[in-house]
PDB file of C-alpha atoms and ligand atoms in Angstrom:
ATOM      1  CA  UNK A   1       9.114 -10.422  -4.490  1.00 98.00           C
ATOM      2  CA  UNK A   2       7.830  -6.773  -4.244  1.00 98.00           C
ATOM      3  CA  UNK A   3       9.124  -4.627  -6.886  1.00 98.00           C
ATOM      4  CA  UNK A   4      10.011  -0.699  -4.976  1.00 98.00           C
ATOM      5  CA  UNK A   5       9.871   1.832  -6.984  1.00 98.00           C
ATOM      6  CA  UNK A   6      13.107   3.524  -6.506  1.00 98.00           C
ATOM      7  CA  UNK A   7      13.125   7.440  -6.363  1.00 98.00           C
ATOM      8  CA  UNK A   8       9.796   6.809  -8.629  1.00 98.00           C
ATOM      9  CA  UNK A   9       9.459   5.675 -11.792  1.00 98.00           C
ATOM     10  CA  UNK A  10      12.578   7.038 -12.126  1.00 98.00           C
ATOM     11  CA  UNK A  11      13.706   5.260 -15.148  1.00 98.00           C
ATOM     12  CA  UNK A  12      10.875   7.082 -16.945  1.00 98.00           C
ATOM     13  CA  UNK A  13      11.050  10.750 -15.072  1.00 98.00           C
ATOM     14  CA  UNK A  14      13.127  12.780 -13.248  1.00 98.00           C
ATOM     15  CA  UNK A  15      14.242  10.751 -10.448  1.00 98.00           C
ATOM     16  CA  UNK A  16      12.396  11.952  -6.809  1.00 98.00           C
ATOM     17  CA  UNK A  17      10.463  14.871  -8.309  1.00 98.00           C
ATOM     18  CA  UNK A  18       6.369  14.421  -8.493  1.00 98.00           C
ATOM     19  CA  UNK A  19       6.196  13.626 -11.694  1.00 98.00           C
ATOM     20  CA  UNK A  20       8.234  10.611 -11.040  1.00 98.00           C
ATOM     21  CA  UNK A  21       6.119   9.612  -8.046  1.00 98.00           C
ATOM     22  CA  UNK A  22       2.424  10.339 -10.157  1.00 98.00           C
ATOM     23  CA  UNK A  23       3.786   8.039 -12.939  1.00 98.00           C
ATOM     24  CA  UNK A  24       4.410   5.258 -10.694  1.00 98.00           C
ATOM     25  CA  UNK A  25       1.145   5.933  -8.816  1.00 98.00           C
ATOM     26  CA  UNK A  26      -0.207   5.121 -12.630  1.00 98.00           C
ATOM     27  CA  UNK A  27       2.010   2.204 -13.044  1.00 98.00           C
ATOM     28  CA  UNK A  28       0.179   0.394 -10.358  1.00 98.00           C
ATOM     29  CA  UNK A  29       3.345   0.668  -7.692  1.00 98.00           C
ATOM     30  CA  UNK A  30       2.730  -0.307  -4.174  1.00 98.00           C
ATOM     31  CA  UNK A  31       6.073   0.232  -2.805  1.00 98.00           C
ATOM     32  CA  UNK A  32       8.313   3.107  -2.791  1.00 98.00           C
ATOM     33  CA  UNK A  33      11.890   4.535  -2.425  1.00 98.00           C
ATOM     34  CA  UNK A  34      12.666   8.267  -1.865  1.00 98.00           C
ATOM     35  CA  UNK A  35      15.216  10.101  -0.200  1.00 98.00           C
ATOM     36  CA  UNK A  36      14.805  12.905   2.346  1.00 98.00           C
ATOM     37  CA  UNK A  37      16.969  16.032   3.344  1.00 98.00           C
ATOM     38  CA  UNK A  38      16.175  19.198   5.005  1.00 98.00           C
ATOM     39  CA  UNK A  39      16.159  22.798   3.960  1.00 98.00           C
ATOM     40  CA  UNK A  40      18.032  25.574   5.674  1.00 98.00           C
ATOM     41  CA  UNK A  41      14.349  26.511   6.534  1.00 98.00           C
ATOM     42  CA  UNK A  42      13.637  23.154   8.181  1.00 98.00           C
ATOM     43  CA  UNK A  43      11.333  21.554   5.463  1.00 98.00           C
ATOM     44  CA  UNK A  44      11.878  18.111   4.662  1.00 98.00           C
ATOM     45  CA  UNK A  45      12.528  17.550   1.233  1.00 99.00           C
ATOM     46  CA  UNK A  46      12.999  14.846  -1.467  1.00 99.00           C
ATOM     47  CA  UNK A  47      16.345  14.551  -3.927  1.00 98.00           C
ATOM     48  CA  UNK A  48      18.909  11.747  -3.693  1.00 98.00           C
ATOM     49  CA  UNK A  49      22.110  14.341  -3.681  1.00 98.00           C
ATOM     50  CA  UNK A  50      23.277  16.476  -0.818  1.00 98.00           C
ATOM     51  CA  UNK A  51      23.794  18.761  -3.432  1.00 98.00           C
ATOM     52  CA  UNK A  52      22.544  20.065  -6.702  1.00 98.00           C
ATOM     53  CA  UNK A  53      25.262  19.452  -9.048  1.00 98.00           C
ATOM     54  CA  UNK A  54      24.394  16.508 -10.770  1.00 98.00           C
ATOM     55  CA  UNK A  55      20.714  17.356 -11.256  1.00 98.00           C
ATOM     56  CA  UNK A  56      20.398  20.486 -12.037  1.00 98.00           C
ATOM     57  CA  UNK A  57      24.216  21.535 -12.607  1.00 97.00           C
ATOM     58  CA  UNK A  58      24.824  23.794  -9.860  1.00 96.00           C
ATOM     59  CA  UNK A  59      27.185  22.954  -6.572  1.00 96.00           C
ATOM     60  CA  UNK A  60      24.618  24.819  -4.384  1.00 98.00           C
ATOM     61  CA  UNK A  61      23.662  22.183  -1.031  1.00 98.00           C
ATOM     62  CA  UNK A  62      20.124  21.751   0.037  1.00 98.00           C
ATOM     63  CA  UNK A  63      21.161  22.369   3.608  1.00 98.00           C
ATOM     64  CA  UNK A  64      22.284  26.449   2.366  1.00 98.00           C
ATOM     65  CA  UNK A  65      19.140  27.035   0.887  1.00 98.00           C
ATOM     66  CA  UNK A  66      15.770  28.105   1.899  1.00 98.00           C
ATOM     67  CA  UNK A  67      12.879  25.975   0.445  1.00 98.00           C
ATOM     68  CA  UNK A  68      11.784  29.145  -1.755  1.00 98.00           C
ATOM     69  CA  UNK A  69      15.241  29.900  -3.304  1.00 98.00           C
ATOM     70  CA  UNK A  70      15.282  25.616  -4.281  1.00 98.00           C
ATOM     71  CA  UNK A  71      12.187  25.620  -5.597  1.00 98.00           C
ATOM     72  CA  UNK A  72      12.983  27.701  -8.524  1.00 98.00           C
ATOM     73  CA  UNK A  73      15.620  24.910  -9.770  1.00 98.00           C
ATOM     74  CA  UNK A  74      15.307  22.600 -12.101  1.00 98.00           C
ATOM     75  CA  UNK A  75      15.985  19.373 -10.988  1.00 98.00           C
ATOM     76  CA  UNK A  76      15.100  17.686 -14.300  1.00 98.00           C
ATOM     77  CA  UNK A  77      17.985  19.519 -16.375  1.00 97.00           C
ATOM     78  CA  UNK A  78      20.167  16.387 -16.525  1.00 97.00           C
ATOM     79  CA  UNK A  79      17.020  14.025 -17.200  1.00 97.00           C
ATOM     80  CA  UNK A  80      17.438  14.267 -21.237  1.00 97.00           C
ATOM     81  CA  UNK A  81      14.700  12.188 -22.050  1.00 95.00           C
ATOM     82  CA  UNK A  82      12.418  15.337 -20.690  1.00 95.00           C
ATOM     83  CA  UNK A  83      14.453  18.520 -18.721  1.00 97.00           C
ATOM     84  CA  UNK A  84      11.589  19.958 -18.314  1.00 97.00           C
ATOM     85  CA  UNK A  85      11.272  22.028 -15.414  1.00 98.00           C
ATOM     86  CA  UNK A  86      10.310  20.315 -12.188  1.00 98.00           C
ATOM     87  CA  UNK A  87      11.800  21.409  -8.525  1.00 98.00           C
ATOM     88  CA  UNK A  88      12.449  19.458  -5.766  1.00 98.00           C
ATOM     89  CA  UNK A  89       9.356  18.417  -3.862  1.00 99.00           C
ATOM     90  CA  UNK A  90       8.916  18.478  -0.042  1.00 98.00           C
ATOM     91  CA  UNK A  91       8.287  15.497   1.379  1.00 98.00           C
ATOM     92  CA  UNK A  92       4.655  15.994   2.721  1.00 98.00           C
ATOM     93  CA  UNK A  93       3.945  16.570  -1.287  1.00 98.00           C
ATOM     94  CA  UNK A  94       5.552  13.128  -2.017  1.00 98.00           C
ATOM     95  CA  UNK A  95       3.439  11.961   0.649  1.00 98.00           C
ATOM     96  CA  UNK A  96       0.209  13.187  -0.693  1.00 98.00           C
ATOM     97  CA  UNK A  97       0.890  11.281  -3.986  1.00 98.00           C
ATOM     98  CA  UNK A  98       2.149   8.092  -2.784  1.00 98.00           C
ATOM     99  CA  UNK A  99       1.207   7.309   1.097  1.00 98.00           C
ATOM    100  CA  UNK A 100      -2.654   6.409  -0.014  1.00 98.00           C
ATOM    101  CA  UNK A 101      -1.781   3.502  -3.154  1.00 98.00           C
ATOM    102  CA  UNK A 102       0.564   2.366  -0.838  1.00 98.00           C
ATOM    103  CA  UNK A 103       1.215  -0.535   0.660  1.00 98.00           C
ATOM    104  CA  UNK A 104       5.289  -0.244   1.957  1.00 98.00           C
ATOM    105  CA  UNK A 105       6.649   3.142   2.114  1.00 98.00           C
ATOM    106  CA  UNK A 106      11.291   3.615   2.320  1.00 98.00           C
ATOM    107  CA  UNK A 107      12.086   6.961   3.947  1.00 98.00           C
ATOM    108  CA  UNK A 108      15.912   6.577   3.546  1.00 98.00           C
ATOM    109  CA  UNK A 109      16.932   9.356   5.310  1.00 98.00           C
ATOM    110  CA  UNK A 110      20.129  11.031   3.924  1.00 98.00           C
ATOM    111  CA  UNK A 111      22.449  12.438   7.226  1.00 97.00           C
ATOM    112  CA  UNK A 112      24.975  12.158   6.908  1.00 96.00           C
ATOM    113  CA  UNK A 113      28.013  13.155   9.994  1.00 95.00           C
ATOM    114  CA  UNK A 114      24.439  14.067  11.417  1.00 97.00           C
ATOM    115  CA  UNK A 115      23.902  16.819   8.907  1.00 98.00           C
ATOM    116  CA  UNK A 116      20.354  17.519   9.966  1.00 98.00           C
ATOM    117  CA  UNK A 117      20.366  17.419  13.242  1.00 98.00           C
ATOM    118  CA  UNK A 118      16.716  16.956  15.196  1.00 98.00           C
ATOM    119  CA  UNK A 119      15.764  15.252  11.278  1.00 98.00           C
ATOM    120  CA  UNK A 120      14.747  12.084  13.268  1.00 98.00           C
ATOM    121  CA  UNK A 121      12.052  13.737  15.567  1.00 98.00           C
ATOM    122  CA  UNK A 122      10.954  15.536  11.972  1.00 98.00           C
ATOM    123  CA  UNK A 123      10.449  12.331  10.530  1.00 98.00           C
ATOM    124  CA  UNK A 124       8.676  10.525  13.339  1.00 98.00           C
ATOM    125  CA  UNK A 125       6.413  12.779  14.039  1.00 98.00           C
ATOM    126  CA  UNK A 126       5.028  13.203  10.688  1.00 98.00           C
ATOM    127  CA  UNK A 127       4.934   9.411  10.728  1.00 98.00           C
ATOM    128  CA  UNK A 128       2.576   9.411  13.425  1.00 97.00           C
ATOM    129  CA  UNK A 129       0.909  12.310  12.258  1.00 98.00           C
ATOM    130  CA  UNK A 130      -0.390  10.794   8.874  1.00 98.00           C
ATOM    131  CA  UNK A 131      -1.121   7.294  10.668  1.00 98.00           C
ATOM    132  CA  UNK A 132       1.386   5.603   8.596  1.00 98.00           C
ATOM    133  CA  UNK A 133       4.133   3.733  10.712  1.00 97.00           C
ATOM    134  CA  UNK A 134       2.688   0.840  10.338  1.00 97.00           C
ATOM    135  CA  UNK A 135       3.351   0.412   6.458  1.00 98.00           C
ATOM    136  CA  UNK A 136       6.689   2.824   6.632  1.00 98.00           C
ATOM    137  CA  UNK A 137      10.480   1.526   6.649  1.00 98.00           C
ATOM    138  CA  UNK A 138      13.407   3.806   7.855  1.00 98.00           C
ATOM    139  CA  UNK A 139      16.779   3.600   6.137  1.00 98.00           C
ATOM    140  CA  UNK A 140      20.307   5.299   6.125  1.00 97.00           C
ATOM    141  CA  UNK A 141      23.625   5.109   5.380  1.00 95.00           C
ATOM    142  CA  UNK A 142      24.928   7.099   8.348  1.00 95.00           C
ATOM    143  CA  UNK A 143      24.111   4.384  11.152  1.00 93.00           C
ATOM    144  CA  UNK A 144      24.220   6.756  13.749  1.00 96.00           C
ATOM    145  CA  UNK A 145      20.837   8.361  12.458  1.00 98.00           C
ATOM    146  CA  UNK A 146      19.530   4.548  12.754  1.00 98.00           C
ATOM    147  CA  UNK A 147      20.719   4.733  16.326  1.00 97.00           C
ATOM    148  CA  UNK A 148      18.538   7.909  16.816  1.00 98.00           C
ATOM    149  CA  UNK A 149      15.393   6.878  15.312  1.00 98.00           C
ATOM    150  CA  UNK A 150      15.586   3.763  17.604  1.00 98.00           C
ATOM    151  CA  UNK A 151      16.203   5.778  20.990  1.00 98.00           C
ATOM    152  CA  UNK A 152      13.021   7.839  19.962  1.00 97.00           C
ATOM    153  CA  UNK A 153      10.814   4.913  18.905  1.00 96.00           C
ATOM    154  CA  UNK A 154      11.272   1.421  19.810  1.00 96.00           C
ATOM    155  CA  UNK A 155       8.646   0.092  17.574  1.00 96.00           C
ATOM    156  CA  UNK A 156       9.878   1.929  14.924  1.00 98.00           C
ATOM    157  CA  UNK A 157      10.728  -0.636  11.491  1.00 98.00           C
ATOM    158  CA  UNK A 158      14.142   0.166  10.825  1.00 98.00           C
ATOM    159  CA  UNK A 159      16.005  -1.230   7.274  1.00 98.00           C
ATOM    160  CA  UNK A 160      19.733  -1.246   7.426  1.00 97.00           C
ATOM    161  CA  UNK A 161      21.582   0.272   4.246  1.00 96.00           C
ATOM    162  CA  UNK A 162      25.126  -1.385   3.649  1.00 87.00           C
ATOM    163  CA  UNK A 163      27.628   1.184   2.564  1.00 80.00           C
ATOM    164  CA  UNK A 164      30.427  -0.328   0.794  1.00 78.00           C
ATOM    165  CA  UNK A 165      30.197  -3.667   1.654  1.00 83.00           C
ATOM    166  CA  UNK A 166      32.190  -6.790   1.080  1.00 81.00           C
ATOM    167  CA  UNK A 167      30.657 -10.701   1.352  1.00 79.00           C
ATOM    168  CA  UNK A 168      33.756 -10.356   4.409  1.00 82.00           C
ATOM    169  CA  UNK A 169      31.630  -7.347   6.002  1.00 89.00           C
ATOM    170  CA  UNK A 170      28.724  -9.217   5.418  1.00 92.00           C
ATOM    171  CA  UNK A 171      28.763 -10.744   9.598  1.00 92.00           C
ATOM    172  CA  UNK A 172      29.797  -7.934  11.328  1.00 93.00           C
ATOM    173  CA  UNK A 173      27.305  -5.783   9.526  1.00 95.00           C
ATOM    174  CA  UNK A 174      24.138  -8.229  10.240  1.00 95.00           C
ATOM    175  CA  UNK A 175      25.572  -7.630  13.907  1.00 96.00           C
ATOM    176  CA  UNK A 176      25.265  -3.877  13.648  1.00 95.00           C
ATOM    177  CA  UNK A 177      21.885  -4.269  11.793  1.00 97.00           C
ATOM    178  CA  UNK A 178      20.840  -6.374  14.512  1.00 97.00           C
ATOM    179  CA  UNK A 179      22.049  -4.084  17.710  1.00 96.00           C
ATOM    180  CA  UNK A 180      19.970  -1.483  16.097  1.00 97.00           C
ATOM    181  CA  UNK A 181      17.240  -3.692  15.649  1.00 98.00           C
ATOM    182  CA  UNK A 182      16.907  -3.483  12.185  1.00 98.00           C
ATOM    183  CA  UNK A 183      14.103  -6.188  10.599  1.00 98.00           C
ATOM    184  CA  UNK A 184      15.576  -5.001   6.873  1.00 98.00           C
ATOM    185  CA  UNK A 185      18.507  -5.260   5.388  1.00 98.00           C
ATOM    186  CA  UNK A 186      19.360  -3.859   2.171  1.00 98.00           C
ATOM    187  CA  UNK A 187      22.392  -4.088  -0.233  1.00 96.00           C
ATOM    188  CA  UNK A 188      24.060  -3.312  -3.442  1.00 95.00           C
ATOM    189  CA  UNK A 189      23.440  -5.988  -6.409  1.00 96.00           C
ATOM    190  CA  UNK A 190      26.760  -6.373  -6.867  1.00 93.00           C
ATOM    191  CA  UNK A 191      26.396  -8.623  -3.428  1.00 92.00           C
ATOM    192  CA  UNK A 192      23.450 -10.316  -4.421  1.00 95.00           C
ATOM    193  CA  UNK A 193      24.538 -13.759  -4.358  1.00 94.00           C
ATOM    194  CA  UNK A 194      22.452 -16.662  -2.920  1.00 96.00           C
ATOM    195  CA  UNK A 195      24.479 -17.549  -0.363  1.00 94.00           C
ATOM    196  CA  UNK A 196      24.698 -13.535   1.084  1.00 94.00           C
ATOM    197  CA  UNK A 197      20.832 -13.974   0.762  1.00 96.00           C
ATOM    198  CA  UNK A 198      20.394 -17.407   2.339  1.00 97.00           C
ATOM    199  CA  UNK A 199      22.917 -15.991   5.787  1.00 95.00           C
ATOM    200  CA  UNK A 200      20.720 -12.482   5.742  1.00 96.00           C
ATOM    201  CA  UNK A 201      17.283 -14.700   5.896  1.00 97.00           C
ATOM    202  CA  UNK A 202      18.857 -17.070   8.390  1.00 97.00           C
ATOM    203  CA  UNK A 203      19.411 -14.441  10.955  1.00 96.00           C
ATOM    204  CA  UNK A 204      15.548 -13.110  10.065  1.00 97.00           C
ATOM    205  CA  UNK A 205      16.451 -10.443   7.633  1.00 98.00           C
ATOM    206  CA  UNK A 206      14.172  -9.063   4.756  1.00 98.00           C
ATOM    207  CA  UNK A 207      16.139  -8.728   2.367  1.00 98.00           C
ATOM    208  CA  UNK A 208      15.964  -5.970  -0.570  1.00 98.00           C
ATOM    209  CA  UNK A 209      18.646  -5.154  -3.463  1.00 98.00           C
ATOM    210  CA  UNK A 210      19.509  -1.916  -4.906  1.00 98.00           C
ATOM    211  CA  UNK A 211      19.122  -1.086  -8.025  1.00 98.00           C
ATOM    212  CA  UNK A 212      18.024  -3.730 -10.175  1.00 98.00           C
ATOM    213  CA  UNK A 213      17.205  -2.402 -14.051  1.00 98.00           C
ATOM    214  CA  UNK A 214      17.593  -5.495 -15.782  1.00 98.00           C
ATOM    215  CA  UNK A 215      14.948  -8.100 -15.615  1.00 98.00           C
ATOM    216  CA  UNK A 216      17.677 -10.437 -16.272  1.00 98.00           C
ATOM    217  CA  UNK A 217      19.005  -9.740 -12.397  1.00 98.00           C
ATOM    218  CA  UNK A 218      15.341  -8.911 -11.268  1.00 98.00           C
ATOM    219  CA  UNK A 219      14.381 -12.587 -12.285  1.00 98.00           C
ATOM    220  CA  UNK A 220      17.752 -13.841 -10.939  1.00 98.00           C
ATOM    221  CA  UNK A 221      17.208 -11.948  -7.276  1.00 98.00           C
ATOM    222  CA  UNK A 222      13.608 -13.478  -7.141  1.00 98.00           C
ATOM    223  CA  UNK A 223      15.329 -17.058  -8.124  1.00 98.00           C
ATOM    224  CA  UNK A 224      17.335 -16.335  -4.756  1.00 98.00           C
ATOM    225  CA  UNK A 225      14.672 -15.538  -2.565  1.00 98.00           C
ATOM    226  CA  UNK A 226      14.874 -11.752  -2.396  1.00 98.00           C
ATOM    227  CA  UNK A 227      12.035  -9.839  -0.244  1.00 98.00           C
ATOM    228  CA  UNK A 228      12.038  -7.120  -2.609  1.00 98.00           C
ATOM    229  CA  UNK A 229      14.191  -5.234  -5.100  1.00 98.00           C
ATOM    230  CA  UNK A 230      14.345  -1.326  -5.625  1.00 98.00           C
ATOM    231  CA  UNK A 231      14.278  -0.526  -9.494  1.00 98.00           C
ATOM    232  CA  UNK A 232      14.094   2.187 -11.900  1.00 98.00           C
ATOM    233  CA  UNK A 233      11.167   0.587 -13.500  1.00 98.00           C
ATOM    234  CA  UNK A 234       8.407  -0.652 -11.378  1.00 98.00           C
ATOM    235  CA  UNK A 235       7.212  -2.537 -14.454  1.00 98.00           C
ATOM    236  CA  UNK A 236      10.539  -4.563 -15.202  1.00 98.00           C
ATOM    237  CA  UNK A 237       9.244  -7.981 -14.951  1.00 95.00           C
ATOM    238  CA  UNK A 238       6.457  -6.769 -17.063  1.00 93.00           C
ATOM    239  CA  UNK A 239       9.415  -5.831 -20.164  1.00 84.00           C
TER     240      UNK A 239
HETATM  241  O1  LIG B   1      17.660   2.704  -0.526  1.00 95.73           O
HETATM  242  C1  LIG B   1      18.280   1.926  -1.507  1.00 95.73           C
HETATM  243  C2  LIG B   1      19.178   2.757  -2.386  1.00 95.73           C
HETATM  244  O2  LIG B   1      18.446   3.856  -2.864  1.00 95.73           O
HETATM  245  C3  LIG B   1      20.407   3.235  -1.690  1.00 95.73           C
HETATM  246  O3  LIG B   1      21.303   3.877  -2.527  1.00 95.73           O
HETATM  247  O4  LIG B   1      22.468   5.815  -3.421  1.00 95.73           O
HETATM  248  O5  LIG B   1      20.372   5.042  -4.504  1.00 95.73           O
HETATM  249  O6  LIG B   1      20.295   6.171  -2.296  1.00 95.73           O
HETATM  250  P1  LIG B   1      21.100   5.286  -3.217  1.00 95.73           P
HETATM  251 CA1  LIG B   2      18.015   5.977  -1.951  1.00 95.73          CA
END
């Protein structure tokens, strides 16, 4: 079961910021989990929120400001263990940490009601630019940004994100993950269960759980036959 670090070694430093990313470097982490937006200024950026609120206590959206004016916030202000400044990265920085050590790579692009719009051409491009589609997933909760990344590149690896699902969703879900051609399919713990799993796998599915923090579920979700699990702490079966 490959353990993703999720948003870093978040559990340890500021979630999505470099420092997060250069710990789990250290840590020995070959997969990871990061979340992408886009400046007013077009850069791609990585920060889990559309906004700045609960990070660095200010209501301000990434999509308002220029990549300049965000990176003089501090993104680690509600990280207590260490506040210390650190600003929101752009992706290409994440990139420079992370894409070498790794072996599986989660853009889960955050578009929401198509937010960013032209985001998906963004993405692929610098894919193919950097040479590294072949170990890179795509992922998002707003299903019509799937849809886009597909129509611009069919061999594109696609990983669908379940958004409030129920084990009665479950079907006509796989059916949407599987119109979009999706070969992942990732959901909350809470709908971890082995039969869930077993139906996912059935129709072909890797599956991968979000966020598992306690070895006590991360030794449960392998027991299941999970592909992979995205956690806080990319050394939780080591704890
Ligand atoms: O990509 C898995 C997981 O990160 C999705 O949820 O809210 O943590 O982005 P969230
Ligand atoms: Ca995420």
């Amino acid at each position: 079961m490959m353990i993703i670090s999720h948003r870093g070694a978040s559990g340890y430093a500021p979630e999505n910021t470099l420092k997060s990313f250069e710990l789990a470097v250290k840590m020995g982490s070959r997969a990871y989990e990061f979340d992408v937006h886009r400046t007013r200024d077009g850069v791609l950026v990585v920060h889990h929120d559309f906004d700045l609120k609960r990070t660095a206590g200010s209501p301000v959206r990434i999509a308002a400001l220029s990549y300049d004016e965000l990176s003089k916030i501090n993104v680690a202000a509600h990280f207590t263990q260490d506040p210390s400044f650190q600003r929101v990265p752009r992706l290409e920085e994440v990139l420079d940490v992370i894409a070498a050590p790794a072996e599986w790579l989660n853009f889960e692009v955050k578009n929401d009601d198509n937010l960013y719009p032209g985001i998906e051409a963004s993405v692929t491009d610098l894919l193919k630019a950097r040479g590294i589609e072949a170990k890179s997933l795509i992922s998002s909760f707003d299903h019509g940004t799937l849809r886009r990344f597909r129509a611009l590149s069919p061999g594109l690896r696609l990983g669908y994100l379940g958004h409030n699902l129920g084990t009665a969703l479950l079907l006509p879900a796989m059916k949407k993950a599987r119109e979009v051609g999706a070969v992942n399919f990732h959901m909350n713990l809470r709908l971890a269960f082995g039969l869930n799993v077993a139906k996912l796998k059935r129709e072909g599915f890797n599956v991968c759980i979000y966020t598992v923090n306690q070895k006590a579920d991360a030794l449960r979700m392998r027991s299941i036959g999970v592909d992979g699990i995205f956690s806080n702490y990319p050394d939780i079966l080591e704890k």
